Coordinates of C-alpha atoms in Angstrom, one line a residue:
M1 CA 13.9 10.8 -24.4
L2 CA 16.7 10.4 -21.8
L3 CA 17.6 6.7 -22.5
E4 CA 20.0 6.6 -19.5
A5 CA 17.0 7.0 -17.2
I6 CA 15.0 4.1 -18.6
D7 CA 15.3 0.9 -16.6
H8 CA 13.7 -2.6 -16.7
R9 CA 14.9 -6.0 -15.6
S10 CA 13.1 -9.2 -16.1
G11 CA 12.6 -10.2 -12.5
Q12 CA 12.1 -8.9 -8.9
A13 CA 10.0 -5.8 -8.8
Y14 CA 10.1 -5.1 -12.5
C15 CA 8.5 -8.4 -13.8
Y16 CA 6.7 -10.7 -11.4
A17 CA 3.7 -13.0 -11.0
Y18 CA 1.0 -11.1 -9.1
D19 CA -1.2 -14.2 -8.8
E20 CA -1.4 -17.6 -10.4
R21 CA -2.5 -16.1 -13.8
T22 CA -1.3 -12.5 -13.9
V23 CA 2.1 -11.1 -14.6
H24 CA 2.9 -7.4 -13.8
I25 CA 5.6 -5.6 -15.8
R26 CA 7.1 -2.3 -14.9
L27 CA 9.3 0.3 -16.5
R28 CA 11.1 3.4 -15.2
T29 CA 11.6 6.5 -17.2
K30 CA 12.8 10.1 -16.6
K31 CA 10.1 12.2 -14.9
D32 CA 7.8 13.9 -17.4
D33 CA 9.9 12.6 -20.3
V34 CA 7.6 10.0 -21.9
D35 CA 4.0 10.3 -23.0
T36 CA 3.0 6.7 -23.4
V37 CA 4.4 3.2 -22.8
H38 CA 3.1 0.0 -24.4
A39 CA 4.2 -3.6 -24.1
L40 CA 4.4 -5.8 -27.2
H41 CA 4.0 -9.3 -25.8
G42 CA 3.1 -12.9 -26.7
D43 CA 3.9 -16.5 -26.3
K44 CA 7.5 -17.3 -27.5
Y45 CA 6.4 -20.6 -29.1
D46 CA 3.3 -19.1 -30.9
W47 CA 4.3 -15.5 -31.5
E48 CA 2.4 -14.7 -34.6
R49 CA -1.0 -15.7 -33.3
T50 CA -0.6 -14.4 -29.7
A51 CA 1.2 -11.1 -30.1
L52 CA -0.6 -8.2 -28.5
E53 CA 0.1 -4.6 -27.5
T54 CA -1.0 -3.5 -24.0
R55 CA -0.7 0.0 -22.5
L56 CA 1.2 0.6 -19.3
Y57 CA 0.0 3.2 -16.9
K58 CA 1.9 5.6 -14.8
T59 CA 1.5 4.4 -11.2
G60 CA 3.7 7.1 -9.5
S61 CA 6.6 9.5 -9.7
D62 CA 9.4 10.6 -7.5
Q63 CA 11.8 13.6 -8.0
L64 CA 13.7 11.9 -10.8
F65 CA 11.6 9.2 -12.4
D66 CA 8.1 8.0 -13.5
Y67 CA 7.1 4.5 -12.8
W68 CA 4.8 2.6 -15.2
Q69 CA 3.0 -0.7 -14.8
G70 CA 1.0 -3.1 -17.0
E71 CA -1.0 -6.2 -16.2
L72 CA -0.7 -9.2 -18.5
V73 CA -2.4 -12.6 -18.5
P74 CA -0.3 -15.0 -20.7
P75 CA -2.6 -17.7 -22.0
H76 CA 0.2 -20.4 -21.8
Y77 CA 1.9 -19.0 -18.7
R78 CA 4.9 -17.9 -20.8
L79 CA 5.8 -14.4 -21.8
R80 CA 8.1 -12.6 -24.2
Y81 CA 7.8 -8.9 -24.4
A82 CA 9.3 -5.6 -25.5
F83 CA 8.5 -1.9 -24.7
K84 CA 7.4 0.9 -27.1
L85 CA 7.9 4.4 -25.7
T86 CA 6.6 7.6 -27.2
S87 CA 7.4 11.2 -26.5
G88 CA 5.8 13.6 -29.0
E89 CA 6.9 12.3 -32.4
E90 CA 9.8 10.3 -31.0
V91 CA 9.4 6.5 -30.7
V92 CA 11.9 4.2 -28.9
W93 CA 11.8 0.5 -28.6
L94 CA 13.4 -1.3 -25.7
T95 CA 14.3 -5.0 -25.9
E96 CA 16.7 -7.2 -23.9
K97 CA 19.4 -6.2 -26.3
G98 CA 18.9 -2.5 -25.7
F99 CA 17.2 0.5 -27.5
G100 CA 16.2 1.0 -31.1
T101 CA 14.1 3.3 -33.2
E102 CA 12.5 0.4 -35.2
K103 CA 10.4 -2.4 -34.0
S104 CA 12.5 -5.6 -33.8
Q105 CA 11.3 -8.4 -36.1
D106 CA 13.0 -11.0 -33.9
P107 CA 11.2 -11.9 -30.7
L108 CA 14.3 -13.7 -29.5
T109 CA 15.7 -10.3 -28.7
F110 CA 12.8 -9.5 -26.4
F111 CA 12.6 -9.9 -22.6
D112 CA 11.6 -13.3 -21.4
Y113 CA 9.4 -14.5 -18.6
P114 CA 10.0 -18.3 -18.9
F115 CA 7.0 -19.7 -17.0
L116 CA 4.5 -18.8 -14.3
W117 CA 4.9 -21.4 -11.6
P118 CA 2.0 -21.1 -9.1
Q119 CA 4.1 -22.5 -6.3
E120 CA 6.6 -19.7 -6.8
V121 CA 4.1 -16.8 -6.6
L122 CA 4.4 -14.7 -3.4
K123 CA 0.9 -15.0 -1.9
P124 CA 0.6 -13.2 1.5
P125 CA -2.5 -14.3 3.5
A126 CA -5.6 -12.6 2.2
W127 CA -6.6 -11.5 5.7
V128 CA -3.5 -9.4 6.2
K129 CA -4.5 -6.5 3.9
E130 CA -7.8 -6.2 5.8
A131 CA -6.2 -6.3 9.2
V132 CA -5.7 -3.5 11.7
F133 CA -3.0 -4.7 14.2
Y134 CA -2.5 -3.7 17.8
Q135 CA 1.0 -4.2 19.3
I136 CA 1.1 -5.3 22.9
F137 CA 4.3 -5.1 25.1
P138 CA 3.1 -7.6 27.7
D139 CA 4.8 -6.3 30.8
R140 CA 3.2 -2.9 30.3
F141 CA -0.3 -3.6 29.0
A142 CA -2.3 -4.8 32.0
N143 CA -1.6 -6.7 35.2
G144 CA -4.4 -9.3 35.6
D145 CA -2.7 -11.6 38.1
P146 CA -0.5 -10.0 40.8
A147 CA 0.4 -13.5 42.0
N148 CA 2.8 -14.0 39.1
D149 CA 4.5 -10.6 39.4
P150 CA 8.4 -10.7 39.4
P151 CA 10.1 -9.5 42.6
G152 CA 10.2 -5.7 42.9
V153 CA 7.6 -4.7 40.4
R154 CA 7.0 -1.0 40.2
P155 CA 3.6 0.5 40.9
W156 CA 1.4 0.8 37.7
S157 CA 1.1 4.5 38.3
D158 CA 4.8 5.1 38.0
S159 CA 5.4 6.6 34.5
D160 CA 9.2 6.8 34.4
P161 CA 10.3 3.2 33.5
G162 CA 14.0 2.2 33.7
P163 CA 15.5 -0.2 31.3
Y164 CA 15.5 -3.1 33.9
D165 CA 12.1 -2.4 35.6
F166 CA 9.1 -4.7 35.7
Y167 CA 5.5 -3.7 36.1
G168 CA 3.7 -7.0 36.2
G169 CA 1.8 -7.0 33.0
D170 CA 0.7 -10.5 31.9
L171 CA -1.5 -12.5 29.7
Q172 CA -4.4 -12.5 32.2
G173 CA -4.3 -8.8 32.0
V174 CA -4.7 -9.0 28.2
Y175 CA -7.5 -11.5 28.6
D176 CA -9.3 -9.2 30.9
R177 CA -9.1 -6.4 28.4
I178 CA -10.4 -8.2 25.3
D179 CA -13.6 -6.2 25.4
Y180 CA -11.5 -3.0 25.1
L181 CA -9.6 -4.3 22.1
T182 CA -12.9 -5.5 20.5
S183 CA -14.5 -2.1 21.1
L184 CA -11.5 -0.4 19.5
G185 CA -12.1 -2.4 16.4
V186 CA -8.7 -4.0 15.8
N187 CA -8.7 -7.5 14.3
A188 CA -5.1 -8.6 14.8
I189 CA -2.7 -8.6 17.8
Y190 CA 1.1 -8.5 17.7
F191 CA 2.7 -9.6 20.9
T192 CA 6.4 -8.8 21.6
P193 CA 8.2 -11.9 23.0
L194 CA 6.3 -14.1 25.5
F195 CA 8.8 -16.7 26.2
E196 CA 11.0 -17.1 29.3
A197 CA 13.8 -14.6 29.5
A198 CA 15.6 -12.4 32.1
T199 CA 14.6 -9.0 30.8
N200 CA 11.3 -7.2 30.7
H201 CA 11.3 -7.1 26.9
K202 CA 12.1 -10.9 26.5
Y203 CA 14.3 -10.5 23.5
D204 CA 16.9 -12.6 25.3
T205 CA 15.1 -16.0 25.2
A206 CA 16.1 -18.6 27.9
D207 CA 13.5 -21.2 27.0
Y208 CA 11.8 -21.2 23.6
R209 CA 9.1 -23.7 24.7
K210 CA 8.0 -22.0 27.8
V211 CA 5.8 -18.9 28.4
D212 CA 7.5 -16.7 30.9
P213 CA 6.1 -17.4 34.3
A214 CA 5.6 -13.7 34.9
F215 CA 3.2 -13.7 31.9
G216 CA 1.4 -17.0 32.6
D217 CA 1.7 -20.4 31.0
T218 CA 0.9 -22.3 27.9
A219 CA -2.6 -23.1 28.9
L220 CA -3.4 -19.4 29.4
L221 CA -1.9 -18.5 26.1
K222 CA -4.0 -21.1 24.4
K223 CA -7.1 -19.8 26.1
L224 CA -6.2 -16.2 25.2
V225 CA -5.6 -17.0 21.5
A226 CA -8.9 -19.0 21.4
A227 CA -10.8 -16.0 22.9
F228 CA -9.3 -13.7 20.3
H229 CA -10.2 -16.1 17.5
E230 CA -13.8 -16.2 18.8
R231 CA -13.9 -12.4 18.3
G232 CA -12.4 -12.6 14.8
I233 CA -9.0 -11.4 16.0
R234 CA -5.8 -12.9 14.7
V235 CA -2.7 -13.3 16.8
I236 CA 1.0 -13.2 15.8
L237 CA 3.9 -13.7 18.2
D238 CA 7.5 -12.5 18.1
A239 CA 10.3 -15.0 17.3
V240 CA 13.9 -14.3 18.2
F241 CA 15.9 -16.7 16.1
N242 CA 18.9 -14.6 15.4
H243 CA 20.1 -14.9 19.0
S244 CA 19.2 -16.4 22.3
G245 CA 19.6 -15.1 25.8
E246 CA 22.6 -15.9 28.0
G247 CA 20.2 -18.1 30.1
F248 CA 19.5 -20.4 27.2
A249 CA 20.6 -23.9 28.4
P250 CA 22.9 -24.7 25.4
F251 CA 24.8 -21.4 25.9
R252 CA 25.1 -22.0 29.6
D253 CA 26.6 -25.4 28.7
V254 CA 29.2 -23.8 26.4
R255 CA 30.1 -21.2 29.0
E256 CA 30.6 -24.0 31.6
K257 CA 32.4 -26.6 29.4
G258 CA 34.0 -24.5 26.7
P259 CA 35.1 -26.4 23.6
E260 CA 34.1 -29.7 25.2
S261 CA 30.4 -28.7 25.1
P262 CA 28.3 -30.6 22.6
Y263 CA 26.6 -27.2 21.9
R264 CA 29.8 -25.3 21.0
D265 CA 28.7 -25.2 17.3
W266 CA 25.3 -23.8 18.2
F267 CA 26.9 -20.4 18.5
H268 CA 29.6 -18.3 16.8
I269 CA 32.5 -18.6 19.3
K270 CA 35.7 -16.7 18.3
E271 CA 37.9 -17.9 21.2
Y272 CA 37.8 -19.7 24.6
P273 CA 37.4 -19.2 27.4
L274 CA 34.3 -17.0 26.8
R275 CA 34.7 -13.4 27.9
T276 CA 32.4 -10.4 27.7
E277 CA 35.0 -7.6 28.0
P278 CA 36.1 -5.4 26.4
R279 CA 33.9 -7.1 23.8
P280 CA 32.4 -10.6 23.8
S281 CA 34.6 -13.4 22.4
Y282 CA 31.5 -14.6 20.5
H283 CA 29.2 -13.0 18.0
C284 CA 26.1 -11.5 19.5
F285 CA 23.2 -9.2 18.6
A286 CA 25.1 -6.0 18.2
F287 CA 27.7 -6.4 21.0
E288 CA 25.2 -7.4 23.7
S289 CA 27.0 -10.1 25.6
H290 CA 23.7 -11.4 27.0
M291 CA 22.4 -12.1 23.5
P292 CA 24.7 -14.7 21.8
K293 CA 24.1 -15.2 18.1
L294 CA 22.7 -18.5 17.1
N295 CA 24.4 -20.5 14.3
T296 CA 21.5 -21.3 12.0
A297 CA 23.8 -23.0 9.6
N298 CA 24.2 -25.8 12.1
P299 CA 21.5 -28.5 11.3
E300 CA 20.9 -29.1 15.0
V301 CA 20.1 -25.4 15.6
R302 CA 18.1 -25.1 12.5
N303 CA 15.9 -28.2 13.4
Y304 CA 15.5 -27.0 17.0
L305 CA 14.3 -23.5 16.0
L306 CA 12.0 -24.9 13.2
D307 CA 10.5 -27.3 15.7
V308 CA 9.9 -24.3 18.1
A309 CA 8.2 -22.4 15.3
E310 CA 5.9 -25.3 14.5
Y311 CA 5.3 -26.1 18.1
W312 CA 3.5 -22.9 19.0
V313 CA 1.3 -23.1 15.9
R314 CA 0.2 -26.6 16.8
E315 CA -0.1 -25.8 20.5
C316 CA -1.8 -22.5 20.4
D317 CA -3.0 -22.0 16.8
I318 CA -1.2 -18.7 16.4
D319 CA -1.6 -16.9 13.0
G320 CA 1.9 -15.6 12.4
W321 CA 5.4 -14.9 13.5
R322 CA 7.1 -11.5 13.5
L323 CA 10.8 -12.3 13.1
D324 CA 13.3 -10.2 15.1
V325 CA 16.5 -9.1 13.4
A326 CA 15.4 -11.1 10.4
N327 CA 18.0 -9.9 8.0
E328 CA 20.9 -11.3 10.1
V329 CA 19.7 -14.9 9.8
D330 CA 20.7 -16.9 6.7
H331 CA 18.3 -17.1 3.8
E332 CA 18.4 -20.9 3.6
F333 CA 17.0 -21.0 7.2
W334 CA 14.1 -18.7 6.2
R335 CA 13.3 -20.7 3.1
E336 CA 12.9 -23.9 5.1
F337 CA 11.0 -21.9 7.8
R338 CA 8.5 -20.8 5.2
K339 CA 8.0 -24.2 3.7
K340 CA 7.3 -25.8 7.1
L341 CA 5.0 -23.0 8.4
K342 CA 3.0 -22.7 5.2
A343 CA 2.5 -26.5 5.1
L344 CA 1.2 -26.4 8.6
K345 CA -1.1 -23.4 8.1
P346 CA -1.3 -22.0 4.6
D347 CA -2.7 -18.6 5.6
F348 CA 0.1 -18.1 8.2
Y349 CA 1.7 -14.6 8.2
I350 CA 5.5 -14.3 8.1
L351 CA 6.6 -10.8 8.9
G352 CA 10.3 -9.8 9.0
E353 CA 11.9 -7.0 10.9
I354 CA 14.0 -5.3 8.3
W355 CA 14.7 -1.6 8.3
H356 CA 16.2 -1.3 4.8
D357 CA 15.7 -2.7 1.3
A358 CA 14.1 -6.1 1.8
M359 CA 13.6 -7.3 -1.7
P360 CA 15.9 -10.4 -1.2
W361 CA 13.5 -11.7 1.4
L362 CA 10.3 -10.9 -0.5
Q363 CA 10.5 -13.1 -3.6
G364 CA 8.0 -15.8 -2.6
D365 CA 10.4 -18.1 -0.8
Q366 CA 10.9 -16.4 2.6
F367 CA 8.7 -13.6 4.1
D368 CA 5.2 -12.3 3.3
A369 CA 6.0 -8.8 4.3
V370 CA 8.4 -6.6 6.4
M371 CA 7.9 -3.8 8.9
N372 CA 7.6 -0.7 6.7
Y373 CA 10.1 1.6 8.4
P374 CA 10.9 3.6 5.2
A375 CA 7.2 4.7 5.0
T376 CA 7.3 5.5 8.7
D377 CA 10.4 7.7 8.2
A378 CA 8.8 9.5 5.3
I379 CA 5.6 10.3 7.2
L380 CA 7.5 11.5 10.3
D381 CA 9.9 13.6 8.2
Y382 CA 6.9 15.4 6.9
F383 CA 4.5 15.7 9.8
A384 CA 6.9 15.6 12.8
K385 CA 10.2 17.1 11.6
G386 CA 9.0 19.3 8.7
E387 CA 12.1 18.4 6.8
I388 CA 10.3 17.6 3.6
D389 CA 7.2 19.0 1.8
A390 CA 4.2 17.1 0.5
R391 CA 5.8 16.6 -2.9
E392 CA 8.9 14.9 -1.4
L393 CA 6.7 12.8 0.8
G394 CA 4.8 11.6 -2.3
S395 CA 8.1 11.0 -4.1
R396 CA 9.4 8.8 -1.3
I397 CA 6.2 6.8 -0.9
N398 CA 6.0 6.3 -4.7
R399 CA 9.6 5.2 -4.9
L400 CA 9.0 2.7 -2.1
L401 CA 5.9 1.3 -3.7
A402 CA 7.8 0.9 -7.0
S403 CA 10.6 -1.1 -5.2
Y404 CA 8.4 -4.1 -4.3
P405 CA 5.7 -6.2 -6.0
Q406 CA 2.2 -5.1 -5.5
Q407 CA 1.2 -8.0 -3.3
V408 CA 4.2 -7.1 -1.0
N409 CA 2.9 -3.5 -0.7
E410 CA -0.6 -4.9 0.1
A411 CA 0.7 -6.8 3.1
A412 CA 3.2 -4.2 4.4
F413 CA 3.2 -3.6 8.1
N414 CA 2.7 0.1 8.5
I415 CA 3.7 1.7 11.9
L416 CA 4.2 5.1 13.3
G417 CA 5.8 3.9 16.5
S418 CA 6.8 0.8 18.5
H419 CA 8.7 -0.3 21.5
D420 CA 11.9 0.7 19.7
T421 CA 10.9 4.3 18.9
P422 CA 9.5 7.5 20.6
R423 CA 5.7 7.6 20.7
L424 CA 3.6 9.4 18.1
L425 CA 2.5 12.3 20.3
T426 CA 6.0 12.8 21.6
R427 CA 7.2 13.1 18.0
I428 CA 4.2 15.2 16.9
P429 CA 3.0 17.1 20.0
D430 CA 0.3 18.9 17.9
E431 CA -2.6 16.5 18.1
A432 CA -4.2 17.9 14.9
K433 CA -1.0 17.2 12.9
A434 CA -0.6 13.8 14.6
K435 CA -4.1 12.9 13.4
L436 CA -3.1 13.7 9.8
A437 CA -0.1 11.3 10.1
V438 CA -2.4 8.5 11.4
L439 CA -4.9 9.2 8.6
L440 CA -2.1 8.7 6.1
Q441 CA -0.9 5.6 7.9
F442 CA -4.4 4.1 7.5
T443 CA -4.5 5.2 3.9
L444 CA -1.4 3.5 2.7
P445 CA -1.4 0.0 1.1
G446 CA -0.8 -2.6 3.7
T447 CA -1.9 -3.1 7.2
P448 CA -1.7 -0.4 9.9
C449 CA -0.5 -1.3 13.4
I450 CA -1.2 0.8 16.5
Y451 CA 1.3 0.7 19.3
Y452 CA -0.5 0.2 22.6
G453 CA -1.5 3.4 24.2
D454 CA -1.0 5.6 21.1
E455 CA -4.8 5.6 20.6
I456 CA -5.4 7.3 24.0
G457 CA -2.6 9.8 23.7
M458 CA 0.2 8.3 25.7
Q459 CA 3.6 10.0 25.3
G460 CA 7.1 8.8 25.7
G461 CA 10.6 9.3 24.3
P462 CA 13.1 6.7 23.2
D463 CA 13.3 3.3 24.9
P464 CA 12.6 2.8 27.8
D465 CA 10.4 5.9 28.0
C466 CA 8.1 4.6 25.2
R467 CA 7.3 1.6 27.3
K468 CA 5.3 3.2 30.1
P469 CA 2.4 1.1 31.6
M470 CA -0.9 1.4 29.7
Q471 CA -3.0 4.2 31.1
W472 CA -6.3 2.7 32.1
D473 CA -7.6 5.7 34.1
T474 CA -10.3 6.9 31.7
A475 CA -10.0 10.4 33.2
R476 CA -6.4 10.6 31.8
Q477 CA -7.2 9.2 28.4
N478 CA -7.5 11.3 25.3
H479 CA -11.1 10.4 24.3
G480 CA -11.1 12.6 21.2
L481 CA -8.0 10.8 19.8
L482 CA -9.5 7.4 20.8
A483 CA -12.7 8.2 18.9
F484 CA -10.5 9.2 15.9
Y485 CA -8.8 5.9 15.8
R486 CA -12.1 4.0 16.1
M487 CA -13.4 6.0 13.3
L488 CA -10.5 5.2 11.0
I489 CA -10.6 1.5 11.9
E490 CA -14.3 1.5 11.1
L491 CA -13.6 3.3 7.8
R492 CA -11.1 0.6 6.8
R493 CA -13.6 -2.1 7.7
T494 CA -16.5 -0.7 5.7
R495 CA -14.6 0.8 2.7
R496 CA -12.7 -2.0 1.0
A497 CA -10.9 0.4 -1.4
L498 CA -8.6 1.1 1.5
S499 CA -7.5 -2.5 1.8
E500 CA -7.7 -3.8 -1.7
G501 CA -7.7 -0.8 -4.0
T502 CA -5.1 0.9 -6.1
F503 CA -3.2 3.9 -4.5
R504 CA -1.9 7.1 -5.9
F505 CA -1.2 10.7 -5.1
V506 CA -3.4 13.0 -7.3
Y507 CA -2.1 16.1 -5.6
A508 CA 1.0 16.8 -3.4
E509 CA 2.2 20.3 -3.1
K510 CA 3.8 22.0 -0.1
D511 CA 1.4 21.4 2.8
Q512 CA -1.5 19.7 0.9
L513 CA -2.1 16.1 -0.2
I514 CA -4.8 14.3 -2.0
V515 CA -4.6 10.5 -2.1
L516 CA -6.8 8.3 -4.2
R517 CA -7.7 4.7 -3.2
K518 CA -9.9 2.9 -5.7
N519 CA -11.4 -0.5 -6.2
A520 CA -14.2 -1.8 -8.4
E521 CA -16.9 -0.1 -6.3
E522 CA -15.7 3.4 -5.5
E523 CA -13.0 6.0 -5.4
L524 CA -12.0 7.3 -2.0
Y525 CA -10.2 10.7 -2.0
I526 CA -8.3 11.4 1.2
C527 CA -7.5 15.1 1.4
V528 CA -5.0 16.6 3.9
N529 CA -4.1 20.2 4.8
N530 CA -0.9 20.2 6.9
S531 CA -0.9 23.9 7.5
N532 CA -2.3 26.4 10.0
R533 CA -4.3 28.2 7.3
E534 CA -7.2 27.4 5.1
A535 CA -6.2 25.8 1.8
S536 CA -7.7 24.8 -1.5
C537 CA -6.5 22.1 -3.9
H538 CA -7.3 22.0 -7.6
V539 CA -6.5 19.2 -9.9
F540 CA -7.1 19.9 -13.6
E541 CA -7.6 17.0 -16.1
P542 CA -8.1 18.6 -19.5
E543 CA -8.3 15.2 -21.3
P544 CA -10.2 12.1 -20.5
V545 CA -7.9 9.3 -19.2
S546 CA -8.2 5.6 -19.6
S547 CA -9.0 2.8 -17.3
A548 CA -6.0 0.7 -16.1
A549 CA -8.2 -1.8 -14.4
N550 CA -8.4 -4.1 -17.5
G551 CA -5.6 -2.8 -19.6
Q552 CA -8.0 -1.2 -22.2
S553 CA -7.8 2.3 -23.6
G554 CA -10.5 4.8 -24.3
P555 CA -12.6 7.2 -22.3
L556 CA -14.9 5.8 -19.7
P557 CA -18.6 6.6 -19.3
G558 CA -19.1 10.2 -18.3
R559 CA -15.6 11.2 -19.3
E560 CA -16.2 12.1 -22.9
R561 CA -15.3 15.7 -23.6
G562 CA -18.4 17.9 -23.3
S563 CA -20.3 15.3 -21.3
R564 CA -22.5 16.8 -18.5
I565 CA -22.6 13.6 -16.5
L566 CA -20.8 14.5 -13.3
P567 CA -19.8 12.4 -10.3
E568 CA -21.8 12.2 -7.1
A569 CA -19.1 13.1 -4.6
E570 CA -19.9 12.7 -1.0
V571 CA -17.8 13.8 2.0
I572 CA -18.2 10.9 4.3
L573 CA -15.7 12.0 7.0
G574 CA -13.9 15.2 8.0
Q575 CA -14.4 18.9 7.4
G576 CA -14.3 21.0 4.3
S577 CA -15.7 20.6 0.8
F578 CA -14.9 18.3 -2.2
V579 CA -16.2 18.9 -5.7
R580 CA -15.8 16.7 -8.8
T581 CA -16.2 18.3 -12.2
E582 CA -15.8 17.0 -15.7
N583 CA -12.3 18.6 -15.8
G584 CA -10.9 17.7 -12.4
L585 CA -11.5 18.1 -8.8
S586 CA -11.3 20.8 -6.0
A587 CA -11.0 20.4 -2.3
A588 CA -11.2 23.1 0.4
L589 CA -9.9 22.4 3.9
P590 CA -9.7 24.2 7.2
P591 CA -6.3 24.6 9.0
F592 CA -4.9 21.2 9.7
G593 CA -8.1 19.8 8.3
W594 CA -8.8 16.6 6.4
L595 CA -11.7 14.9 4.7
V596 CA -12.5 11.6 3.0
A597 CA -14.8 11.8 -0.1
S598 CA -16.4 9.0 -1.9
V599 CA -17.2 8.9 -5.6
P600 CA -19.1 5.8 -6.9
L601 CA -17.2 4.1 -9.7
G602 CA -18.5 4.2 -13.2
R603 CA -19.8 7.8 -13.0
F604 CA -16.3 9.3 -13.3
D605 CA -13.1 7.3 -13.4
T606 CA -9.5 8.7 -13.2
G607 CA -7.9 5.4 -14.1
Q608 CA -4.2 5.5 -13.3
G609 CA -3.0 8.5 -15.2
D610 CA -0.4 11.1 -14.3
M611 CA 0.6 11.6 -10.7
L612 CA 2.5 14.2 -8.8

């Protein structure tokens, strides 16, 4: 065994409370280097009577490493543990003191999980993993009230938006289209900012307690949220607490009065008088002078923003905040933010915009989830750019899943495009390939989000081209793509394995993928052929594998060698064939084809064995 590749730390994504009774432990090893991993664990104050050995299962692999996971239920909420690794005849033990070839007789040298505190468990709202979100950019979705249009709005039919253009979209327009959103099947809405601001995107807030008059007013927002709730649709809004707009009253006061302003410490002023050229004399978002950075270390600012966050929950009963530029705001602010919002509404969803490693924000004291840009990049690198093959795609997704606790992955916000990126069909002009990317998006752990118009085939390059007005002319909509989205949304609604089940790649080679989602009821196999030729995939499993659902070893019913009990595989969507045998599985797919096959659980179970 290559000991240098083995990694475990007692904390973060390697040892964490999954729920109020269960602890997950993980281990990393060199790829294909270790045959089995077991955890020796027990209560540190009652070791002799509580010591047990539990098998860990390989949950994924990347190009360099295998990732293993076990599920433990410590009877007294405390845990002390060590790892036993085998490779052929070689046995290695790993404790907190390092490696050894003999089992340590001193549990004091083992890893320690001191106590499982229920209040410290990261518990994203249960509804999130069952949600399908739809993102609305209000100025471009629908114009329901021309009377509130800003001056100089462009005709809705103009499809070449400039960065400073307005089209007149508003909340009344959204209200008028609730039937469309209901028929699509989505059950959660994400609005980009709604509050008064000078720009069309509203990320430069002027008044945090006022709906922008071009969108409507508080009464209309309240009416809209209530109407969505009647349809079983949740609503989250966009909070911009990293910075304000230059029209924000406290900033205008600082600009007018300089160091004499009582709001001078609300911002990060480097020198007076304020200037914007060649660069602002105050910290901003990026170097955008119209977006001055707020000083959330100032108790006055902190209390003001926290009051704003609570106000809209109380006033309109919203279900979550998406937090803009979340990683540039101090952690202490977000900790207080979480306490207040969760006290007000326990199933409130706190979603951070973070493009990189977000583990510091996902430890139970700040966010429930982040926008899953690393998964977006992996999917697009494969389907859009062709820069990686299926094996590398699987490696990147597996590495990402191993980087976060399982409940974080279950609440991840999975997107293929947004108001900040080119549209899906612009990145992947081949509709057949684009559908494969969407299928994988809906297959990943977490919640998928559709950017308005992607479901009808709208195209657009980088901002502002990706912000064209919604195409409501049905003659110009892609009805085949719309039907595809509706079908996948219905699939997630009716097949709970896609929202609550385990996830793994059972096949990933060149242009073909097979993903397994599994819960207590069934296995779902999602098979993808990302090539212009027919393809067959074969997965051979010469030995029965064990169930990881309950941590027990041994062959499952129907898996004993020589058994003739075979699974009842049914292709429920897509084209091609799928066959389960006692030694593995086979799938045959047409060019750029896909299928979803269902296997009832209990007839044939793959557990969580080797992957990739």
